[in-house]
């Protein structure tokens, strides 16, 4: 179990109470890993023995995606930071123990530029004002950096000078996007997007494959642990080169593309059209000819596979926190893959879904927790099920 002895007590976060993002801030890293192991054991040990959690050597600054909300204090000062938990009050932050330092630096610069360019910030109460959020994505392997300026209006006063100044201060930025979001919503990104600089996406490398990531597509936020997670998932799949594989909830196609080398054929399925677009391009970039992608609800997709009498040997499934639905699970059972590799960021919904699968012809063979989110209470697990 790799881990260092450094505890968070050596490093103080001034806003941890208000932010609430790091629920385990008061624990040493070793204690955090024990806490997560116990959580997974409590929920999943009834199915099978739980392997020891795989932790990080350095659990700080792992987040490659950082977002900050912009607003004003009562006194009128422009601030940026995170929302106080369960509220829309912005907690002013300059840096963060788990976020990429470079992204935080860029956000601080933007806050200064907003002041010097006399731009306004968005006010949720009256839906007025310009800058609402800043989102930064950093490809740690390639060094590419995307900055998304989420604005309440399409009009961008002093746009060219602002961009020029930002690039002068941060030449490492490789692309800048304006995303317009003037809706009453807690979603950060709106529908309308325009590229102000660069190619409009970044690339990153995982498990030897290159991936294009756009502003709206999902991409794992801890690339070091993602490689470990994906390698475990592919190992559990036990591919021999002949299998027909489904990668359900595939995002930008990462797991399927990494696995495709060892499979006969892969079919990815994902709901978000931007992610599917990225996935198709990613298959091309990596010269994978044996993988296709469908843009659909995973449950609908599995149902239609079943109705068309399609075959599936191995199923990877990596649903969002809510887990899968009955439509998905019952269709998966009818398709009867030899092995199911269930990757989950929420062991509670995974437990529910495992109850269903194990009552319907599957047996849990391996459970591997991976710490993808140090200092938070979240834990990722990979579970292997085989047909009885
Ligand atoms: N396997 C990918 C993505 C996992 S996150 C990776 O490792 O990067 C879960 C993904 O499921 C997201 O991309 C999300 O857009 C997608 N998703 C959410 N609900 C879905 C549904 N009902 N059907 C298909 N995909 C869905």
Short mmCIF file of C-alpha atoms and ligand atoms in Angstrom, two decimals:
data_model
loop_
_atom_site.label_atom_id
_atom_site.label_comp_id
_atom_site.label_asym_id
_atom_site.label_seq_id
_atom_site.Cartn_x
_atom_site.Cartn_y
_atom_site.Cartn_z
CA UNK A 1 0.00 0.00 0.00
CA UNK A 2 2.07 2.96 -1.16
CA UNK A 3 1.59 6.03 0.95
CA UNK A 4 3.71 8.61 2.62
CA UNK A 5 3.75 9.52 6.23
CA UNK A 6 2.94 13.16 5.58
CA UNK A 7 -0.30 14.11 7.18
CA UNK A 8 -2.51 16.99 6.36
CA UNK A 9 -1.75 18.38 9.80
CA UNK A 10 1.56 19.66 8.37
CA UNK A 11 -0.33 21.61 5.78
CA UNK A 12 -3.15 23.84 6.84
CA UNK A 13 -6.09 24.74 4.67
CA UNK A 14 -7.53 28.04 5.88
CA UNK A 15 -10.98 27.46 4.37
CA UNK A 16 -11.48 23.74 4.95
CA UNK A 17 -14.45 24.23 7.28
CA UNK A 18 -16.36 26.53 4.98
CA UNK A 19 -15.46 24.77 1.74
CA UNK A 20 -16.35 21.30 2.92
CA UNK A 21 -14.72 19.71 -0.14
CA UNK A 22 -12.10 17.83 1.91
CA UNK A 23 -14.13 15.95 4.48
CA UNK A 24 -11.06 14.06 5.76
CA UNK A 25 -8.77 17.08 6.17
CA UNK A 26 -8.20 16.30 9.85
CA UNK A 27 -6.90 12.80 9.21
CA UNK A 28 -3.36 11.79 8.29
CA UNK A 29 -3.19 10.16 4.86
CA UNK A 30 -2.76 6.74 6.46
CA UNK A 31 -5.91 7.29 8.51
CA UNK A 32 -7.78 8.36 5.39
CA UNK A 33 -6.84 5.14 3.63
CA UNK A 34 -7.93 3.10 6.65
CA UNK A 35 -11.21 5.02 6.75
CA UNK A 36 -11.89 4.31 3.06
CA UNK A 37 -10.89 0.67 3.34
CA UNK A 38 -13.32 0.29 6.25
CA UNK A 39 -16.08 2.00 4.26
CA UNK A 40 -15.65 -0.38 1.32
CA UNK A 41 -15.43 -3.40 3.65
CA UNK A 42 -18.65 -2.34 5.37
CA UNK A 43 -20.51 -2.07 2.08
CA UNK A 44 -18.95 -4.75 -0.10
CA UNK A 45 -17.18 -7.39 2.02
CA UNK A 46 -20.40 -9.40 2.05
CA UNK A 47 -19.74 -10.17 -1.61
CA UNK A 48 -16.03 -10.97 -1.45
CA UNK A 49 -12.78 -10.17 0.37
CA UNK A 50 -11.71 -6.56 -0.27
CA UNK A 51 -8.11 -6.05 -1.42
CA UNK A 52 -6.10 -3.31 0.33
CA UNK A 53 -6.80 0.15 -1.10
CA UNK A 54 -4.15 1.56 -3.45
CA UNK A 55 -3.15 5.00 -2.17
CA UNK A 56 -0.99 7.78 -3.60
CA UNK A 57 2.70 8.43 -2.88
CA UNK A 58 2.00 12.14 -2.86
CA UNK A 59 -1.67 12.85 -2.19
CA UNK A 60 -1.51 16.63 -2.81
CA UNK A 61 -2.39 18.77 -5.84
CA UNK A 62 -3.70 15.84 -7.84
CA UNK A 63 -6.78 17.52 -9.32
CA UNK A 64 -6.21 18.29 -13.00
CA UNK A 65 -9.54 20.12 -13.28
CA UNK A 66 -10.25 23.20 -11.19
CA UNK A 67 -13.25 25.45 -11.23
CA UNK A 68 -13.86 28.70 -9.42
CA UNK A 69 -17.01 30.77 -9.06
CA UNK A 70 -16.69 34.55 -9.37
CA UNK A 71 -18.65 37.08 -7.34
CA UNK A 72 -18.47 40.08 -5.05
CA UNK A 73 -18.38 40.45 -1.29
CA UNK A 74 -20.93 42.73 0.40
CA UNK A 75 -18.19 45.35 0.43
CA UNK A 76 -17.88 45.09 -3.36
CA UNK A 77 -14.55 43.23 -3.57
CA UNK A 78 -14.30 40.82 -6.52
CA UNK A 79 -13.58 37.33 -5.26
CA UNK A 80 -13.25 33.84 -6.68
CA UNK A 81 -13.43 30.48 -5.02
CA UNK A 82 -15.65 27.58 -4.14
CA UNK A 83 -19.24 27.56 -2.98
CA UNK A 84 -19.66 27.05 0.75
CA UNK A 85 -21.16 23.58 1.12
CA UNK A 86 -24.92 23.47 0.40
CA UNK A 87 -25.04 27.22 -0.33
CA UNK A 88 -24.24 29.64 -3.12
CA UNK A 89 -21.98 31.79 -0.95
CA UNK A 90 -18.51 31.97 -2.45
CA UNK A 91 -15.62 31.11 -0.12
CA UNK A 92 -12.63 33.12 -1.29
CA UNK A 93 -9.68 30.85 -2.13
CA UNK A 94 -6.22 31.53 -3.49
CA UNK A 95 -4.82 28.01 -3.46
CA UNK A 96 -5.90 24.54 -2.50
CA UNK A 97 -4.08 21.46 -1.22
CA UNK A 98 -5.64 19.10 -3.72
CA UNK A 99 -5.95 21.28 -6.81
CA UNK A 100 -3.35 21.78 -9.52
CA UNK A 101 -1.22 24.77 -8.45
CA UNK A 102 -0.88 26.08 -11.97
CA UNK A 103 -4.67 26.19 -12.41
CA UNK A 104 -5.02 28.12 -9.14
CA UNK A 105 -2.36 30.61 -10.27
CA UNK A 106 -4.22 31.20 -13.54
CA UNK A 107 -7.50 31.77 -11.70
CA UNK A 108 -5.82 34.35 -9.41
CA UNK A 109 -4.44 36.13 -12.47
CA UNK A 110 -7.89 36.21 -14.07
CA UNK A 111 -9.33 37.73 -10.89
CA UNK A 112 -6.73 40.50 -11.06
CA UNK A 113 -7.38 41.05 -14.76
CA UNK A 114 -11.14 41.31 -14.18
CA UNK A 115 -10.40 44.20 -11.83
CA UNK A 116 -7.87 45.93 -14.07
CA UNK A 117 -10.09 45.58 -17.16
CA UNK A 118 -13.05 46.79 -15.08
CA UNK A 119 -15.14 43.79 -16.08
CA UNK A 120 -18.16 42.84 -14.04
CA UNK A 121 -18.83 39.56 -12.29
CA UNK A 122 -22.08 37.65 -12.50
CA UNK A 123 -24.75 38.18 -9.87
CA UNK A 124 -27.00 35.14 -9.54
CA UNK A 125 -29.73 37.14 -7.80
CA UNK A 126 -30.49 39.34 -10.81
CA UNK A 127 -28.78 37.29 -13.58
CA UNK A 128 -26.62 40.28 -14.48
CA UNK A 129 -22.91 40.66 -14.99
CA UNK A 130 -20.14 39.10 -17.02
CA UNK A 131 -17.74 36.55 -15.51
CA UNK A 132 -19.48 33.69 -13.69
CA UNK A 133 -16.98 30.84 -13.43
CA UNK A 134 -13.51 29.90 -14.61
CA UNK A 135 -12.72 26.29 -15.41
CA UNK A 136 -9.15 25.13 -15.97
CA UNK A 137 -8.19 21.69 -17.28
CA UNK A 138 -4.54 20.66 -17.28
CA UNK A 139 -3.19 17.67 -19.20
CA UNK A 140 -0.45 16.66 -16.75
CA UNK A 141 1.40 14.47 -19.28
CA UNK A 142 1.32 16.87 -22.21
CA UNK A 143 1.41 20.14 -20.24
CA UNK A 144 -1.55 21.45 -22.26
CA UNK A 145 -3.87 23.83 -20.42
CA UNK A 146 -7.46 24.83 -21.24
CA UNK A 147 -9.09 27.89 -19.71
CA UNK A 148 -12.86 28.20 -19.98
CA UNK A 149 -14.32 31.60 -19.15
CA UNK A 150 -17.98 31.04 -18.27
CA UNK A 151 -19.83 34.27 -18.83
CA UNK A 152 -23.35 35.55 -18.26
CA UNK A 153 -23.36 37.47 -21.54
CA UNK A 154 -22.16 36.71 -25.06
CA UNK A 155 -20.65 40.18 -25.34
CA UNK A 156 -17.07 40.15 -24.03
CA UNK A 157 -15.83 43.72 -23.42
CA UNK A 158 -12.13 44.26 -24.34
CA UNK A 159 -11.96 40.61 -25.41
CA UNK A 160 -8.81 40.73 -27.51
CA UNK A 161 -6.79 42.77 -25.02
CA UNK A 162 -7.93 40.58 -22.13
CA UNK A 163 -6.87 37.40 -23.92
CA UNK A 164 -3.58 38.96 -25.00
CA UNK A 165 -2.77 39.98 -21.43
CA UNK A 166 -3.75 36.58 -20.01
CA UNK A 167 -1.51 34.80 -22.53
CA UNK A 168 1.34 37.19 -21.83
CA UNK A 169 1.16 36.34 -18.12
CA UNK A 170 0.55 32.62 -18.73
CA UNK A 171 2.11 31.54 -22.03
CA UNK A 172 1.59 27.93 -20.89
CA UNK A 173 -2.15 28.22 -21.65
CA UNK A 174 -2.77 26.35 -24.88
CA UNK A 175 -6.46 27.10 -25.45
CA UNK A 176 -9.09 29.57 -24.21
CA UNK A 177 -12.83 29.07 -24.58
CA UNK A 178 -15.78 31.32 -23.79
CA UNK A 179 -18.84 29.45 -22.58
CA UNK A 180 -22.07 31.37 -22.10
CA UNK A 181 -24.27 30.39 -19.17
CA UNK A 182 -27.04 32.82 -18.24
CA UNK A 183 -29.45 30.24 -16.89
CA UNK A 184 -30.64 29.89 -13.31
CA UNK A 185 -28.74 26.69 -12.64
CA UNK A 186 -26.08 25.14 -10.48
CA UNK A 187 -24.43 23.64 -13.58
CA UNK A 188 -21.17 25.44 -14.35
CA UNK A 189 -21.22 25.20 -18.14
CA UNK A 190 -23.91 26.49 -20.51
CA UNK A 191 -24.64 25.28 -24.04
CA UNK A 192 -23.01 27.99 -26.13
CA UNK A 193 -19.28 27.83 -26.59
CA UNK A 194 -16.73 29.66 -28.73
CA UNK A 195 -12.99 29.16 -29.02
CA UNK A 196 -11.07 32.38 -28.37
CA UNK A 197 -7.57 30.96 -28.65
CA UNK A 198 -5.93 27.69 -29.65
CA UNK A 199 -7.57 24.48 -30.77
CA UNK A 200 -10.52 24.36 -28.34
CA UNK A 201 -9.45 21.18 -26.56
CA UNK A 202 -6.45 19.71 -24.73
CA UNK A 203 -4.85 16.31 -24.95
CA UNK A 204 -3.47 14.07 -22.23
CA UNK A 205 -1.77 10.68 -22.17
CA UNK A 206 -2.99 7.75 -20.07
CA UNK A 207 -1.74 4.15 -20.22
CA UNK A 208 0.25 5.01 -23.35
CA UNK A 209 -2.81 6.32 -25.24
CA UNK A 210 -3.46 9.93 -26.22
CA UNK A 211 -6.83 11.48 -25.37
CA UNK A 212 -8.57 14.59 -26.59
CA UNK A 213 -10.58 16.34 -23.88
CA UNK A 214 -13.06 19.11 -24.59
CA UNK A 215 -14.61 21.56 -22.14
CA UNK A 216 -17.77 19.56 -21.53
CA UNK A 217 -16.52 15.97 -21.65
CA UNK A 218 -15.90 13.98 -18.51
CA UNK A 219 -12.27 13.14 -17.82
CA UNK A 220 -10.97 11.51 -14.62
CA UNK A 221 -9.61 14.23 -12.34
CA UNK A 222 -6.65 12.27 -10.90
CA UNK A 223 -4.56 10.97 -13.80
CA UNK A 224 -1.93 9.17 -11.67
CA UNK A 225 -4.54 7.00 -9.97
CA UNK A 226 -6.59 6.68 -13.16
CA UNK A 227 -3.75 4.75 -14.78
CA UNK A 228 -3.72 2.38 -11.81
CA UNK A 229 -7.51 2.06 -11.95
CA UNK A 230 -7.62 1.37 -15.69
CA UNK A 231 -4.77 -1.15 -15.51
CA UNK A 232 -6.66 -3.01 -12.76
CA UNK A 233 -9.89 -2.92 -14.78
CA UNK A 234 -8.18 -4.30 -17.89
CA UNK A 235 -6.37 -6.94 -15.80
CA UNK A 236 -9.72 -8.03 -14.28
CA UNK A 237 -11.26 -8.28 -17.75
CA UNK A 238 -8.84 -11.12 -18.59
CA UNK A 239 -8.80 -10.33 -22.30
CA UNK A 240 -7.15 -12.72 -24.73
CA UNK A 241 -7.57 -10.82 -28.00
CA UNK A 242 -10.81 -12.41 -29.16
CA UNK A 243 -13.49 -10.92 -26.93
CA UNK A 244 -16.35 -8.67 -27.88
CA UNK A 245 -16.29 -5.95 -25.25
CA UNK A 246 -18.79 -3.26 -24.22
CA UNK A 247 -17.50 -0.12 -22.50
CA UNK A 248 -20.66 1.36 -20.98
CA UNK A 249 -20.64 4.97 -19.70
CA UNK A 250 -17.41 5.35 -21.66
CA UNK A 251 -16.90 9.15 -21.53
CA UNK A 252 -14.22 10.04 -24.07
CA UNK A 253 -13.55 6.34 -24.67
CA UNK A 254 -10.58 5.92 -22.34
CA UNK A 255 -11.19 2.44 -20.88
CA UNK A 256 -12.37 0.93 -24.17
CA UNK A 257 -9.42 2.37 -26.09
CA UNK A 258 -6.90 1.14 -23.51
CA UNK A 259 -8.57 -2.31 -23.54
CA UNK A 260 -8.99 -2.51 -27.34
CA UNK A 261 -5.39 -3.62 -27.85
CA UNK A 262 -6.20 -6.87 -26.03
CA UNK A 263 -9.77 -7.36 -27.32
CA UNK A 264 -11.35 -8.55 -30.55
CA UNK A 265 -13.81 -5.70 -30.76
CA UNK A 266 -15.02 -2.90 -28.46
CA UNK A 267 -18.29 -0.96 -28.46
CA UNK A 268 -18.44 2.15 -26.29
CA UNK A 269 -21.64 3.81 -25.16
CA UNK A 270 -22.04 7.31 -23.72
CA UNK A 271 -24.86 9.84 -23.30
CA UNK A 272 -22.93 13.11 -23.69
CA UNK A 273 -22.55 13.93 -27.42
CA UNK A 274 -19.40 16.03 -26.87
CA UNK A 275 -17.73 13.10 -25.13
CA UNK A 276 -18.76 10.73 -27.95
CA UNK A 277 -17.26 13.12 -30.50
CA UNK A 278 -14.02 13.12 -28.50
CA UNK A 279 -14.15 9.31 -28.17
CA UNK A 280 -14.38 8.81 -31.95
CA UNK A 281 -11.45 11.13 -32.52
CA UNK A 282 -9.51 9.42 -29.73
CA UNK A 283 -9.95 6.04 -31.42
CA UNK A 284 -8.49 7.55 -34.62
CA UNK A 285 -5.59 9.31 -32.87
CA UNK A 286 -4.62 5.99 -31.26
CA UNK A 287 -5.15 4.06 -34.51
CA UNK A 288 -7.69 1.71 -32.97
CA UNK A 289 -9.80 0.31 -35.77
CA UNK A 290 -11.67 -2.25 -33.62
CA UNK A 291 -13.68 0.22 -31.53
CA UNK A 292 -16.98 1.98 -32.22
CA UNK A 293 -19.07 4.37 -30.16
CA UNK A 294 -22.79 4.88 -29.71
CA UNK A 295 -24.31 8.08 -28.32
CA UNK A 296 -27.17 6.77 -26.18
CA UNK A 297 -28.47 6.17 -22.70
CA UNK A 298 -26.57 3.10 -21.53
CA UNK A 299 -29.78 1.32 -20.43
CA UNK A 300 -31.46 1.91 -23.81
CA UNK A 301 -28.30 0.82 -25.58
CA UNK A 302 -28.04 -2.44 -23.64
CA UNK A 303 -31.72 -3.13 -24.20
CA UNK A 304 -31.36 -2.70 -27.96
CA UNK A 305 -28.25 -4.94 -27.94
CA UNK A 306 -30.31 -7.57 -26.19
CA UNK A 307 -33.30 -7.18 -28.53
CA UNK A 308 -31.07 -7.49 -31.58
CA UNK A 309 -29.56 -10.69 -30.18
CA UNK A 310 -26.06 -9.20 -30.03
CA UNK A 311 -23.20 -10.92 -28.22
CA UNK A 312 -20.97 -9.57 -25.44
CA UNK A 313 -18.09 -11.39 -23.73
CA UNK A 314 -16.86 -8.71 -21.36
CA UNK A 315 -18.75 -5.71 -20.02
CA UNK A 316 -16.98 -2.71 -18.52
CA UNK A 317 -19.38 -0.43 -16.71
CA UNK A 318 -18.43 2.88 -15.09
CA UNK A 319 -21.67 4.68 -14.23
CA UNK A 320 -21.98 8.08 -12.51
CA UNK A 321 -22.60 8.30 -8.74
CA UNK A 322 -26.23 7.24 -9.07
CA UNK A 323 -25.14 3.83 -10.35
CA UNK A 324 -27.00 1.91 -13.05
CA UNK A 325 -30.71 1.43 -13.58
CA UNK A 326 -32.79 -1.73 -13.77
CA UNK A 327 -33.05 -1.45 -17.55
CA UNK A 328 -29.28 -1.53 -17.84
CA UNK A 329 -28.74 -4.32 -15.33
CA UNK A 330 -31.51 -6.60 -16.57
CA UNK A 331 -30.35 -6.18 -20.19
CA UNK A 332 -26.76 -6.84 -19.10
CA UNK A 333 -27.90 -10.11 -17.52
CA UNK A 334 -29.71 -11.15 -20.70
CA UNK A 335 -26.61 -10.37 -22.78
CA UNK A 336 -24.80 -12.70 -20.38
CA UNK A 337 -21.15 -11.57 -20.65
CA UNK A 338 -18.64 -13.99 -19.10
CA UNK A 339 -17.15 -11.17 -17.06
CA UNK A 340 -18.41 -7.81 -15.81
CA UNK A 341 -15.89 -5.23 -14.61
CA UNK A 342 -17.83 -2.69 -12.55
CA UNK A 343 -15.94 0.54 -11.83
CA UNK A 344 -17.68 2.82 -9.38
CA UNK A 345 -17.14 6.15 -7.65
CA UNK A 346 -19.90 5.38 -5.14
CA UNK A 347 -19.77 2.09 -3.23
CA UNK A 348 -23.31 2.64 -1.92
CA UNK A 349 -24.97 2.44 -5.33
CA UNK A 350 -22.45 -0.19 -6.37
CA UNK A 351 -23.57 -2.34 -3.44
CA UNK A 352 -27.21 -2.00 -4.58
CA UNK A 353 -26.30 -2.97 -8.15
CA UNK A 354 -24.12 -5.87 -6.97
CA UNK A 355 -27.06 -7.26 -4.98
CA UNK A 356 -29.03 -7.33 -8.21
CA UNK A 357 -26.26 -8.89 -10.32
CA UNK A 358 -25.40 -11.53 -7.73
CA UNK A 359 -29.07 -12.52 -7.43
CA UNK A 360 -29.18 -12.97 -11.17
CA UNK A 361 -26.40 -15.33 -12.12
CA UNK A 362 -23.15 -13.47 -11.27
CA UNK A 363 -20.54 -13.93 -8.58
CA UNK A 364 -18.11 -11.30 -7.26
CA UNK A 365 -14.51 -12.47 -7.71
CA UNK A 366 -12.39 -9.43 -6.88
CA UNK A 367 -12.82 -6.06 -5.18
CA UNK A 368 -10.08 -3.43 -5.49
CA UNK A 369 -10.48 0.04 -3.95
CA UNK A 370 -8.32 2.84 -5.39
CA UNK A 371 -7.89 6.23 -3.74
CA UNK A 372 -8.71 8.64 -6.55
CA UNK A 373 -9.74 11.51 -4.26
CA UNK A 374 -7.37 11.98 -1.28
CA UNK A 375 -8.69 14.21 1.55
CA UNK A 376 -12.28 13.73 0.40
CA UNK A 377 -14.53 10.94 1.66
CA UNK A 378 -14.95 9.57 -1.87
CA UNK A 379 -13.56 6.21 -2.85
CA UNK A 380 -13.36 4.40 -6.19
CA UNK A 381 -13.69 0.63 -6.53
CA UNK A 382 -13.18 -1.90 -9.31
CA UNK A 383 -15.17 -5.10 -8.95
CA UNK A 384 -14.89 -8.22 -11.09
CA UNK A 385 -17.98 -10.40 -11.51
CA UNK A 386 -18.11 -13.65 -13.43
CA UNK A 387 -21.03 -15.70 -14.68
CA UNK A 388 -21.87 -18.62 -12.42
N1 LIG B 1 -15.48 5.65 -18.18
C1 LIG B 1 -15.23 7.05 -18.34
C2 LIG B 1 -16.35 7.95 -17.83
C3 LIG B 1 -16.92 7.63 -16.48
S1 LIG B 1 -17.93 8.88 -15.76
C4 LIG B 1 -13.90 7.44 -17.75
O1 LIG B 1 -13.26 6.68 -17.03
O2 LIG B 1 -13.44 8.57 -18.02
C5 LIG B 1 -19.51 8.41 -16.20
C6 LIG B 1 -19.90 8.77 -17.63
O3 LIG B 1 -21.24 8.31 -17.82
C7 LIG B 1 -19.90 10.25 -17.97
O4 LIG B 1 -19.15 10.45 -19.15
C8 LIG B 1 -21.38 10.58 -18.22
O5 LIG B 1 -21.56 11.54 -19.25
C9 LIG B 1 -21.93 9.24 -18.64
N2 LIG B 1 -23.37 9.01 -18.41
C10 LIG B 1 -24.15 9.49 -17.42
N3 LIG B 1 -25.38 8.97 -17.50
C11 LIG B 1 -25.39 8.14 -18.57
C12 LIG B 1 -26.38 7.30 -19.18
N4 LIG B 1 -27.60 7.24 -18.68
N5 LIG B 1 -26.03 6.58 -20.25
C13 LIG B 1 -24.76 6.64 -20.76
N6 LIG B 1 -23.80 7.41 -20.24
C14 LIG B 1 -24.09 8.14 -19.16
#
